[in-house]
CSV table of C-alpha atoms in Angstrom, one decimal:
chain,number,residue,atom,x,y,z
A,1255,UNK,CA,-20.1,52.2,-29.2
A,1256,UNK,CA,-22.1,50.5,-26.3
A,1257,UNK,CA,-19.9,48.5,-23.6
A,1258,UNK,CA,-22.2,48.4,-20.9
A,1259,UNK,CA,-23.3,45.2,-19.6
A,1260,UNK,CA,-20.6,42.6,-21.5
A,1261,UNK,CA,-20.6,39.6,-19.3
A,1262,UNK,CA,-18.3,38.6,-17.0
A,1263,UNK,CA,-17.6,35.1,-19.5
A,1264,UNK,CA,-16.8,37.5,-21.8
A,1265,UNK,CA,-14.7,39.5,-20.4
A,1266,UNK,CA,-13.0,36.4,-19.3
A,1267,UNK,CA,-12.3,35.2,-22.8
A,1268,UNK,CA,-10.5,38.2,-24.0
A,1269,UNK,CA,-7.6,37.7,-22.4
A,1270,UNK,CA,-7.4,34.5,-24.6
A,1271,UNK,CA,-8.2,36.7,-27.7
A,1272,UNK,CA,-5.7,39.0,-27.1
A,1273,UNK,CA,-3.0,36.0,-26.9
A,1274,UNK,CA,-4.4,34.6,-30.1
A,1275,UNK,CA,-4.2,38.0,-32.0
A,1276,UNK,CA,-0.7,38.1,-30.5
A,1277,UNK,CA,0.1,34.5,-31.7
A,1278,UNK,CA,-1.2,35.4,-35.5
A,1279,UNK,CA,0.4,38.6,-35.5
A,1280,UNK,CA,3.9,36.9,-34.4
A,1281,UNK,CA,3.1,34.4,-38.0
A,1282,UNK,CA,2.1,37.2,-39.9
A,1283,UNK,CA,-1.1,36.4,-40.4
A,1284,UNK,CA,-3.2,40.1,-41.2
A,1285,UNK,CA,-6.8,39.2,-41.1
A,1286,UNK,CA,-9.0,36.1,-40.2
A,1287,UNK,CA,-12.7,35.0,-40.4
A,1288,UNK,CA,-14.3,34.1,-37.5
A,1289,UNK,CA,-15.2,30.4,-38.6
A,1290,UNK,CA,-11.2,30.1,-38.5
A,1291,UNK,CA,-10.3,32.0,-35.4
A,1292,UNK,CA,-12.9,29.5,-33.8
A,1293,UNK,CA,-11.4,26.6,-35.2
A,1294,UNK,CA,-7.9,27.2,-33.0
A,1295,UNK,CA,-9.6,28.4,-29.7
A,1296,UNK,CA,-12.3,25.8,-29.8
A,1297,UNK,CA,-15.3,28.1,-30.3
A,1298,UNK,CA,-18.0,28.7,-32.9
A,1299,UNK,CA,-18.2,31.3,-34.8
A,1300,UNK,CA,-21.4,32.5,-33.8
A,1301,UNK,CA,-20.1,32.3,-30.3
A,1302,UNK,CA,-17.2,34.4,-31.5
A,1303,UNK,CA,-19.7,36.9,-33.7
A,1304,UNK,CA,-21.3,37.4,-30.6
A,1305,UNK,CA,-18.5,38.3,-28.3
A,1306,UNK,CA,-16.9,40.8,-30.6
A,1307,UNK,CA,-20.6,42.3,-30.9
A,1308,UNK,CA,-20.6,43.5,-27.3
A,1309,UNK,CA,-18.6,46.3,-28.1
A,1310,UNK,CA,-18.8,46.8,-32.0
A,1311,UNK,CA,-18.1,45.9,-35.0
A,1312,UNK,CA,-14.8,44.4,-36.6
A,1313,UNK,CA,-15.3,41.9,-39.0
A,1314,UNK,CA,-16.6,42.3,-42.8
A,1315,UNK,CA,-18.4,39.9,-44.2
A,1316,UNK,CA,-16.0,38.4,-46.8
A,1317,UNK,CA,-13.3,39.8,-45.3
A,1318,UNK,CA,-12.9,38.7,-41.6
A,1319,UNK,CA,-11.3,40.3,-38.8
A,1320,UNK,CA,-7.9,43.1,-39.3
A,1321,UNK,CA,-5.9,41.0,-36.2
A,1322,UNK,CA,-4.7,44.3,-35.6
A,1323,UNK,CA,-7.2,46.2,-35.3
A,1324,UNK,CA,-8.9,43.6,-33.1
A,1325,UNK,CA,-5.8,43.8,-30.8
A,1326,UNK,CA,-6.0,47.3,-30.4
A,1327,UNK,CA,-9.7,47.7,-29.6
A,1328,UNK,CA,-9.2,44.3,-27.2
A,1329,UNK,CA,-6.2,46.0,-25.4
A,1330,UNK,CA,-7.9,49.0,-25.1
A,1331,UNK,CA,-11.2,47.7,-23.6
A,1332,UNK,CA,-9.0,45.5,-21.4
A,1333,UNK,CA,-7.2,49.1,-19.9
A,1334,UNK,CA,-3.8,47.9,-21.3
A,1335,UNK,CA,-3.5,51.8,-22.5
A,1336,UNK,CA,-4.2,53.4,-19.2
A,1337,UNK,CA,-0.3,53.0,-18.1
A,1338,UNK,CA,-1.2,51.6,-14.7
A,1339,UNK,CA,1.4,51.5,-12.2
A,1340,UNK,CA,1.9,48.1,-10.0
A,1341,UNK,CA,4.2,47.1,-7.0
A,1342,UNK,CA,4.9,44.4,-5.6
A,1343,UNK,CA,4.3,43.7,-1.9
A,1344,UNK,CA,6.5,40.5,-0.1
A,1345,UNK,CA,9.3,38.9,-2.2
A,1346,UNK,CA,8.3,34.7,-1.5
A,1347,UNK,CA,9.1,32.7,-4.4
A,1348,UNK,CA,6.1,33.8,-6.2
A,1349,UNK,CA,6.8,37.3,-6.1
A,1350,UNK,CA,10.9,36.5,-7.0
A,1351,UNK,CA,8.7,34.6,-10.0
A,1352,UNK,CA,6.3,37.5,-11.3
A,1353,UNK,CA,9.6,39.7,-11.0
A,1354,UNK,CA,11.4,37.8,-13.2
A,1355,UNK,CA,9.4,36.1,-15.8
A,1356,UNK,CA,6.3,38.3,-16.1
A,1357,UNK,CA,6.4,40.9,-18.6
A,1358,UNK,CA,4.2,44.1,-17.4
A,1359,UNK,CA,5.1,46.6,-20.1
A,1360,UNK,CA,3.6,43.6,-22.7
A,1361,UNK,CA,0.3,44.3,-21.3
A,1362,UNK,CA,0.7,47.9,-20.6
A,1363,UNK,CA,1.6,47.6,-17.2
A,1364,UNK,CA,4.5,50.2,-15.3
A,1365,UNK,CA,6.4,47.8,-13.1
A,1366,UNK,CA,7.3,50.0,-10.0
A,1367,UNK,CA,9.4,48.3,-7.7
A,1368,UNK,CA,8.8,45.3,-4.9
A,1369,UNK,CA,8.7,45.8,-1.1
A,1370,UNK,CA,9.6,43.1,1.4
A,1371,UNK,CA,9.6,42.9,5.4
A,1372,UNK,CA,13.0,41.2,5.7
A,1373,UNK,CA,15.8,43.0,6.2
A,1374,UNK,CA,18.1,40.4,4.6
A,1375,UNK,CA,16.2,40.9,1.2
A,1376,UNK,CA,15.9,44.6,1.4
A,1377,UNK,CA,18.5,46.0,-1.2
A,1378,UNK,CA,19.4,43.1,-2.8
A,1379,UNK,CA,18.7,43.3,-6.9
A,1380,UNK,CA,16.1,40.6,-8.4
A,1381,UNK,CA,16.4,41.2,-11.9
A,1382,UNK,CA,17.3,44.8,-11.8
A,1383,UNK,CA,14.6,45.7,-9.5
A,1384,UNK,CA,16.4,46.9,-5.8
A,1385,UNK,CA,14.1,45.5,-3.1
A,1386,UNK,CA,13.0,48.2,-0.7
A,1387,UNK,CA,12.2,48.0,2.8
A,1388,UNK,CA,8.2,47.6,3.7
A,1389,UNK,CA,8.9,50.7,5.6
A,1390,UNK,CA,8.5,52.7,2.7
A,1391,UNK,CA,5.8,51.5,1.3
A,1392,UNK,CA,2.9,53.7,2.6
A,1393,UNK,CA,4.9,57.0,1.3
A,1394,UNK,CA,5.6,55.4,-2.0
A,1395,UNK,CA,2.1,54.3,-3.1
A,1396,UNK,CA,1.0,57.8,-2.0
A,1397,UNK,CA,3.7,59.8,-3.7
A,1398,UNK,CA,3.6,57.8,-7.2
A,1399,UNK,CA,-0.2,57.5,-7.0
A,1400,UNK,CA,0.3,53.7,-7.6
A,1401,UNK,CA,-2.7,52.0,-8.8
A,1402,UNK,CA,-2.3,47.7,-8.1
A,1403,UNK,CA,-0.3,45.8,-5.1
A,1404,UNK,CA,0.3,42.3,-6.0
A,1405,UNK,CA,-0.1,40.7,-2.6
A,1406,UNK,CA,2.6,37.6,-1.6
A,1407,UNK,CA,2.8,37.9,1.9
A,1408,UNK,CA,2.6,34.8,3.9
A,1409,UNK,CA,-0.9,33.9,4.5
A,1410,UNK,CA,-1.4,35.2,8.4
A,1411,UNK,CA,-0.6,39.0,7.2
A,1412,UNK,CA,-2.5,38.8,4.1
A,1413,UNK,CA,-5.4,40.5,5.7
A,1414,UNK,CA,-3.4,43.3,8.1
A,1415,UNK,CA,-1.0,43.7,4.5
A,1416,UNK,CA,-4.4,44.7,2.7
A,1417,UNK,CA,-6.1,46.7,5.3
A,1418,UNK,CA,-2.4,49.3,5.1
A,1419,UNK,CA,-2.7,48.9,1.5
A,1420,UNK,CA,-5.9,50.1,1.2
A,1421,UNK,CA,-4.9,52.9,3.7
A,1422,UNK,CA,-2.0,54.3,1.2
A,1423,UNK,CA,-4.9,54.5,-1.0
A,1424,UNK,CA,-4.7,51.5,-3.1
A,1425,UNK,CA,-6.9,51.2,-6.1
A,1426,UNK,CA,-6.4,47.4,-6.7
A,1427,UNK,CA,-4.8,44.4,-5.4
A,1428,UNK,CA,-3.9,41.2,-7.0
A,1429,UNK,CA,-4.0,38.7,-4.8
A,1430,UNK,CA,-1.7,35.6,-4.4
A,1431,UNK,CA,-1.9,34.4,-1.1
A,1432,UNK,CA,-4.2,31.8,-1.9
A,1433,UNK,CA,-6.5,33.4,1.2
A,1434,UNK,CA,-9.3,35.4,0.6
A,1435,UNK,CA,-8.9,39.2,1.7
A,1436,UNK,CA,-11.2,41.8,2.7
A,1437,UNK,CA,-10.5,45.3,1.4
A,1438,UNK,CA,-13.5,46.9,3.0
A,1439,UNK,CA,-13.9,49.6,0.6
A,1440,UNK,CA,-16.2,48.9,-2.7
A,1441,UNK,CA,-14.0,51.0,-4.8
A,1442,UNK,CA,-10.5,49.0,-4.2
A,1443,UNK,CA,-10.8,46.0,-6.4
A,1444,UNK,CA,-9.5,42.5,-5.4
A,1445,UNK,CA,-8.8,39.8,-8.6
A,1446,UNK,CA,-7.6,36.7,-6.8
A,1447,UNK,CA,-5.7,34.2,-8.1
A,1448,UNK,CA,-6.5,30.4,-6.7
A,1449,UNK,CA,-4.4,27.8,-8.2
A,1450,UNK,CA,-6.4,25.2,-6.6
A,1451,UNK,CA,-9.3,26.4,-8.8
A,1452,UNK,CA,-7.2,25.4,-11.8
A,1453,UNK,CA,-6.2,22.2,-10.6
A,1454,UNK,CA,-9.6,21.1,-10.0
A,1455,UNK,CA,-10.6,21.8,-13.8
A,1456,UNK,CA,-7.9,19.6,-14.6
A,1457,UNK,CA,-9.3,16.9,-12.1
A,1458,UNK,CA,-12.9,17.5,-13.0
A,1459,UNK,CA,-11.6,16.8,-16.8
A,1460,UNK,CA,-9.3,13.4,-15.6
A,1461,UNK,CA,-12.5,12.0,-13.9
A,1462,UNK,CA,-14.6,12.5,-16.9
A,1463,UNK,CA,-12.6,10.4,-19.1
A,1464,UNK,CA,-12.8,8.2,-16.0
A,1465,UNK,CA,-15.9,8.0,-15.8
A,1466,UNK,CA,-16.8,7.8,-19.4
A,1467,UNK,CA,-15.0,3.9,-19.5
A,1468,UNK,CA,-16.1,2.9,-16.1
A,1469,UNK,CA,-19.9,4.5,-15.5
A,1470,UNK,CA,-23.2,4.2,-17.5
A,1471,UNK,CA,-25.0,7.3,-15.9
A,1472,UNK,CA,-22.2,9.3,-17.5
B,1205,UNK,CA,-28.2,11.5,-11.3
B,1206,UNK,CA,-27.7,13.3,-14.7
B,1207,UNK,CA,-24.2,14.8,-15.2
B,1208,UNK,CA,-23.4,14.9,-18.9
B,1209,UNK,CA,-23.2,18.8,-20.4
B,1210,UNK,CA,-22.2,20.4,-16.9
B,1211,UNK,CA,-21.4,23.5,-19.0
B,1212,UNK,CA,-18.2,25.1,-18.4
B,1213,UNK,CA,-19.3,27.6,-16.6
B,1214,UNK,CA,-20.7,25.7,-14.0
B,1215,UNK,CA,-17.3,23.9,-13.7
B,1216,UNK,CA,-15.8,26.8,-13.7
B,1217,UNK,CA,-18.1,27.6,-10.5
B,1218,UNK,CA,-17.5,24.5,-8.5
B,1219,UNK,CA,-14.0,25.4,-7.0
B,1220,UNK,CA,-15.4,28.7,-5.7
B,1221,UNK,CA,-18.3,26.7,-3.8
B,1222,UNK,CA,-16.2,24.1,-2.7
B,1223,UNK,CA,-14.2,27.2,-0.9
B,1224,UNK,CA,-17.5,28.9,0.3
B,1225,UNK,CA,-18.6,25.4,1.7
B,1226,UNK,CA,-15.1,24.6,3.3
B,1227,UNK,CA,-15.3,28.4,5.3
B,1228,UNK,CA,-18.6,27.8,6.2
B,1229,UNK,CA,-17.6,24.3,7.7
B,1230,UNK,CA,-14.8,25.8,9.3
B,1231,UNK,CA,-17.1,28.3,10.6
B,1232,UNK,CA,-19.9,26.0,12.4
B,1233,UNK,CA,-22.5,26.4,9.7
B,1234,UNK,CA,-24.7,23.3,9.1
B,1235,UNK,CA,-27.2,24.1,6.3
B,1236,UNK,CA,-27.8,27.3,4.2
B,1237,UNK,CA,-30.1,28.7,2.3
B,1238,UNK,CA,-29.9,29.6,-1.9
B,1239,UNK,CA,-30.7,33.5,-0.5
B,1240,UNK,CA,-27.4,33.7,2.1
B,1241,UNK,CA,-25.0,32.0,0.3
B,1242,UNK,CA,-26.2,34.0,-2.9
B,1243,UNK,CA,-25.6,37.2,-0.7
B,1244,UNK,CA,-22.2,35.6,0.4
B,1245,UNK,CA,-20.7,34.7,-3.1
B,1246,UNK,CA,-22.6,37.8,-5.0
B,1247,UNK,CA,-24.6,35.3,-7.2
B,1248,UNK,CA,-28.6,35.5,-7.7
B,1249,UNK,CA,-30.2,32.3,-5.7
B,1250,UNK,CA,-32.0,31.1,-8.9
B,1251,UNK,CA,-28.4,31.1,-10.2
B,1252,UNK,CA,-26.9,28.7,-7.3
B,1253,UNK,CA,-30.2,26.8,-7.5
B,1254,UNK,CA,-30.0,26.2,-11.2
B,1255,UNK,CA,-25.9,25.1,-10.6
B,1256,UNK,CA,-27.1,23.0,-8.3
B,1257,UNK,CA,-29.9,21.1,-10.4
B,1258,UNK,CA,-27.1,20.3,-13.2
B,1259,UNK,CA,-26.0,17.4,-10.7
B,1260,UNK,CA,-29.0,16.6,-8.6
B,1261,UNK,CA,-30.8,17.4,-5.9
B,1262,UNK,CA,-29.4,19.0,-2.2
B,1263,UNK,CA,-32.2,21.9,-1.1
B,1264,UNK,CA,-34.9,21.5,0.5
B,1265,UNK,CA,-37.8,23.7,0.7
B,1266,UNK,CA,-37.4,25.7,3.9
B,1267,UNK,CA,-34.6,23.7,5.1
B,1268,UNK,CA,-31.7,25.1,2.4
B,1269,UNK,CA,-28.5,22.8,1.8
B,1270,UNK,CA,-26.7,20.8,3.9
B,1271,UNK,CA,-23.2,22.1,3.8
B,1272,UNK,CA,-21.4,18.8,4.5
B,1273,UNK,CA,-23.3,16.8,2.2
B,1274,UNK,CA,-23.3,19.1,-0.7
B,1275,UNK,CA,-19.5,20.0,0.0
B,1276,UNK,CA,-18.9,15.9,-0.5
B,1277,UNK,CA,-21.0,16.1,-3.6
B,1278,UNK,CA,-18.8,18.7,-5.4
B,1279,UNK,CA,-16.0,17.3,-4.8
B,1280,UNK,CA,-16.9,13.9,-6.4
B,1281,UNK,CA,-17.8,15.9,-9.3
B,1282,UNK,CA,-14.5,17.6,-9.3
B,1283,UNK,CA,-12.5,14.0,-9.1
B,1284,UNK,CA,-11.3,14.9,-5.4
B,1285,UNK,CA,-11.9,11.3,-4.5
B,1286,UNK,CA,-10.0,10.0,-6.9
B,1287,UNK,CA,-6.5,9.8,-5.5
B,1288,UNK,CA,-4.8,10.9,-8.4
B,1289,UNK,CA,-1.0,11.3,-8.0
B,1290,UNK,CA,1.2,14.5,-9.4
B,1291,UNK,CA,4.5,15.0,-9.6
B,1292,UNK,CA,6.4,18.5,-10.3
B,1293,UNK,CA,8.6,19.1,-13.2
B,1294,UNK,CA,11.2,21.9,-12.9
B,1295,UNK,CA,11.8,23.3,-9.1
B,1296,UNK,CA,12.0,26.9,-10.1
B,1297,UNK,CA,10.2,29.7,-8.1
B,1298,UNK,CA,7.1,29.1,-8.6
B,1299,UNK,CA,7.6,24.7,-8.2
B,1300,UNK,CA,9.0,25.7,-4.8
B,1301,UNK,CA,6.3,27.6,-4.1
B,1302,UNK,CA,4.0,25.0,-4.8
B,1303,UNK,CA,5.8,22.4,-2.8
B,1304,UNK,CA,6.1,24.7,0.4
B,1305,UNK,CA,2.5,25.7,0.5
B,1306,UNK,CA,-0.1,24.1,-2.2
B,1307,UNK,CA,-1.8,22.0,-0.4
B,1308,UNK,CA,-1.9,18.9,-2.6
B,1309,UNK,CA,-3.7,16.8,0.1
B,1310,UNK,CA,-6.6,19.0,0.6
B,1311,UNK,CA,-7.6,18.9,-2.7
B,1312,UNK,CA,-7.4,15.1,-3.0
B,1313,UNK,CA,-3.9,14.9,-5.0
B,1314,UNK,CA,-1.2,12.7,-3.5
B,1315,UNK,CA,2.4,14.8,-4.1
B,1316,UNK,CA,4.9,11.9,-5.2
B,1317,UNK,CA,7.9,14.2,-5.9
B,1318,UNK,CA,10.0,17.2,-7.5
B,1319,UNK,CA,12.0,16.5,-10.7
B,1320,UNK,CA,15.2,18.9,-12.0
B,1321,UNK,CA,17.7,19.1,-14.5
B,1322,UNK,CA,19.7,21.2,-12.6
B,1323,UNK,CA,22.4,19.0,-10.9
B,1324,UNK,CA,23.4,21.2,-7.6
B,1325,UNK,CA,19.8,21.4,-6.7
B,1326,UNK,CA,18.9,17.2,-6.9
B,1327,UNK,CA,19.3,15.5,-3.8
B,1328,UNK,CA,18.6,18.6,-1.8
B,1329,UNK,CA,15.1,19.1,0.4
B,1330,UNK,CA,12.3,21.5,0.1
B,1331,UNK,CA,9.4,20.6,2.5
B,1332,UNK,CA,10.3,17.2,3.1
B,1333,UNK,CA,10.5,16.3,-0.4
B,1334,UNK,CA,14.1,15.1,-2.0
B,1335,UNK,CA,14.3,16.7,-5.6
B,1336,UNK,CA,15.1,13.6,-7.9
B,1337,UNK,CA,16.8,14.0,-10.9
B,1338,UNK,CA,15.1,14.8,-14.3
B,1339,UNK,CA,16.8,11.4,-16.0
B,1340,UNK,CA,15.0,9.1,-13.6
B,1341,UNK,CA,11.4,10.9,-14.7
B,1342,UNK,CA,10.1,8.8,-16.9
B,1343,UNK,CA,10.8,5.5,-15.4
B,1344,UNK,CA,9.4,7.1,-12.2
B,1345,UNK,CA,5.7,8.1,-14.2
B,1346,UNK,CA,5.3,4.8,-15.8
B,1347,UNK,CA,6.1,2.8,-12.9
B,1348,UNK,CA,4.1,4.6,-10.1
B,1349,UNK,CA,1.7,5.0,-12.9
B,1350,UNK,CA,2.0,9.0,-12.4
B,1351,UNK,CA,-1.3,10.8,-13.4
B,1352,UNK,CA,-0.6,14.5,-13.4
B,1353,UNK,CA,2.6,16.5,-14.3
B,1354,UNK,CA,3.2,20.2,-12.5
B,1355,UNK,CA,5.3,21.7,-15.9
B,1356,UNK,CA,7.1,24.7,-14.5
B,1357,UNK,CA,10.3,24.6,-16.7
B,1358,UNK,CA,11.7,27.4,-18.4
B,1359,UNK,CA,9.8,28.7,-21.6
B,1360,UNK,CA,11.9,27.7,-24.1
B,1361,UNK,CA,12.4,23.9,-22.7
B,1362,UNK,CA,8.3,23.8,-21.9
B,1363,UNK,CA,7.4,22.0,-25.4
B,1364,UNK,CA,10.3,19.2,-25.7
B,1365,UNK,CA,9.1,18.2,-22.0
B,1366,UNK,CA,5.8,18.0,-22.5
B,1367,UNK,CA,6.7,15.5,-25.5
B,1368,UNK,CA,8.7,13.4,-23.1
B,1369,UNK,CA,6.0,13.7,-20.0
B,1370,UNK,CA,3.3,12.2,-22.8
B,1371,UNK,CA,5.7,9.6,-24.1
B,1372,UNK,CA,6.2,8.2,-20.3
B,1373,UNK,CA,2.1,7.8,-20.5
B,1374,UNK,CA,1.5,11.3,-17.7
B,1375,UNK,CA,-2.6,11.7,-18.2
B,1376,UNK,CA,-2.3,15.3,-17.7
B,1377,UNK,CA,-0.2,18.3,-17.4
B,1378,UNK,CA,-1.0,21.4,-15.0
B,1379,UNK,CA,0.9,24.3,-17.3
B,1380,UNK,CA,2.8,27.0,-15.3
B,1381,UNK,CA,4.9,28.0,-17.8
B,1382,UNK,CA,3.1,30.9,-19.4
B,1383,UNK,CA,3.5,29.1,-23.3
B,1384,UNK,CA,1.7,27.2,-24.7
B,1385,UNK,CA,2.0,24.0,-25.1
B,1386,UNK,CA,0.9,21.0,-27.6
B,1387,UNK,CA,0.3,17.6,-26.0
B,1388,UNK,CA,-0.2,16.2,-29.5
B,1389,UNK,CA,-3.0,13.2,-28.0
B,1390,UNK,CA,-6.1,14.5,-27.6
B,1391,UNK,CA,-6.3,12.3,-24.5
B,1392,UNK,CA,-3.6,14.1,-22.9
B,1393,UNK,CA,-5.2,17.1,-21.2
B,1394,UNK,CA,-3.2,20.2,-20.8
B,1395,UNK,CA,-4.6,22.9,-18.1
B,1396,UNK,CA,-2.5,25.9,-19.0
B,1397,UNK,CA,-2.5,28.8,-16.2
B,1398,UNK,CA,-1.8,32.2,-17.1
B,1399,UNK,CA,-1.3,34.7,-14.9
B,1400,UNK,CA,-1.8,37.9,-17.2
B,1401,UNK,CA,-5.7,36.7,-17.9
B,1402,UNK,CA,-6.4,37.7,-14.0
B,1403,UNK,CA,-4.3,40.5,-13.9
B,1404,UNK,CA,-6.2,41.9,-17.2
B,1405,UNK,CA,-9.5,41.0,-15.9
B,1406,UNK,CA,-8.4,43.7,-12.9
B,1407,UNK,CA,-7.3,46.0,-15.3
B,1408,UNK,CA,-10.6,46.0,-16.8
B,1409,UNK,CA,-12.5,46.6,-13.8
B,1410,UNK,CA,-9.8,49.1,-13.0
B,1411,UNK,CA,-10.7,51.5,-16.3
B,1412,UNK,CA,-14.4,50.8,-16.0
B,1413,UNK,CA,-13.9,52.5,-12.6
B,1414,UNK,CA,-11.9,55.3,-14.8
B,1415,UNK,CA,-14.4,55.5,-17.4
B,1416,UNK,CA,-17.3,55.5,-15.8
B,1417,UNK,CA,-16.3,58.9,-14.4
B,1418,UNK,CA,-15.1,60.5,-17.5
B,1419,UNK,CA,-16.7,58.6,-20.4
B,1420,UNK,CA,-20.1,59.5,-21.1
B,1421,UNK,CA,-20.5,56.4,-23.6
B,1422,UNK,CA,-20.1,54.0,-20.4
């Protein structure tokens, strides 16, 4: 099996196979050909041919693709099997969020426990997590090996929160703050998350249809 | 100027300028070239340049781009300049987090309020905004002609308010509840975010990092 090289956009999209597979398996649906699977995400199938043939072979022609077996090896390239452990670091409203609507263990994730600089907070239960007290923090990565920090500090200690992070011996942070942070090692990764980013799609998209009524050169 | 097929990648690209272009502004910088703000945003200058060509002209041989001017540029392109209005639907976690620090005038959006079901929370602030109550939505979207709904309701409540946000005529909905959702008019457009695709793009860099140390195939 050759993985090297898949491109970022691809690597990208199967996050949105994987809730697809999900989504069929849910209905019961056990295999599908590709020309269908591209009809409900809005690709074609050679697009989708191509993807998959980054990293194998799935589909039989007549047959289509086992939706489970397509999970699996999706998970799989995706590291959903490799048990990593996460914490996370400064209990805002986004964090209180992640807590108690995200579901780690659904994509393989071991949720570890959340840390938080405000006494107030520190012991209190968010949806049977106990908050611990950032003083502990350092040891605890270190002692349980853990492998991501989601970062939701206020933006002005984003950067000192990272730099002790990658200290402890981080090997990834997932990063809320909507500020870009420097770990200043190559090997710790940083995946950021920028609503704005989103947003602006969805304006880019408006002003299209905008545009399409009101302007010739479009 | 020729706009029509800006792929989506591109698009997809703009945002991550616009913040490049914004730090470099913030940081004194006039004009750069292709070369440094390849080096600065890990792309290949023949990749910025051929971004750049999909909506005009902005380098100049020896001279680079004009920060300002292309900074205005992409953020006509992205609909920035179009005023559009947004209101937020369900003041959970992640709508108060949104309220106290998305910057909704930044980005070109005008924030025109915070809508809830829940009756002990209406009436109350959150930074400097009253939350109004759910029944007085729809009125409130058709006559402030309302362009863009935040949805962050519960799960299980997303769907039957997206029905009702598209029968008060909203133009789009920004989709923060994790589900998907069916606007059921294709002019309707729905920008769904989901958290678990950035946290299993990490996870994949995280077990190439793995791999590539104990897996010969990589």
């Amino acid at each position: 099996m050759k993985r090297q090289g898949i491109s970022n956009n691809v690597i990208r999209r199967l996050p949105q196979y994987l809730r697809k597979l999900d989504d069929l398996t849910y209905k019961g649906v056990e295999r599908i050909s590709s020309s269908e699977l591209g009809v409900q995400m809005g690709l074609t199938p050679s697009q989708i041919r191509q993807d998959f043939s980054c990293f194998g072979e799935f589909g039989q022609q007549g047959y289509g693709y086992n939706v489970r077996a397509l999970r699996a090896e999706i998970a799989n390239i995706l590291g959903m099997d490799r048990d990593y452990s996460v914490i996370l670091v400064g209990v805002g409203h986004i964090g209180q969020s992640l807590i108690q609507n995200f579901d780690f263990s659904r994509y393989g994730f071991r949720f570890m426990g959340a840390f938080e600089i405000r006494k107030e907070l520190v012991g209190t239960e968010i949806a049977g997590s106990i908050i611990m007290d950032a003083e502990y923090q350092d040891e605890f990565i270190r002692q349980k090996n853990i492998d991501i920090a989601i970062l939701s500090v206020q933006k002005r200690r984003a950067q000192a929160v990272t730099n002790r992070l990658v200290r402890s011996g981080i090997r990834a942070i997932w990063n809320f703050t909507d500020v870009h942070v420097d770990a200043g090692d190559p090997n710790v990764i940083v995946e950021d998350i920028y609503f704005s980013d989103s947003l602006l799609s969805l304006s880019y998209r408006l002003s299209i249809e905008d545009k399409s009524g009101a302007d010739k050169h479009i």
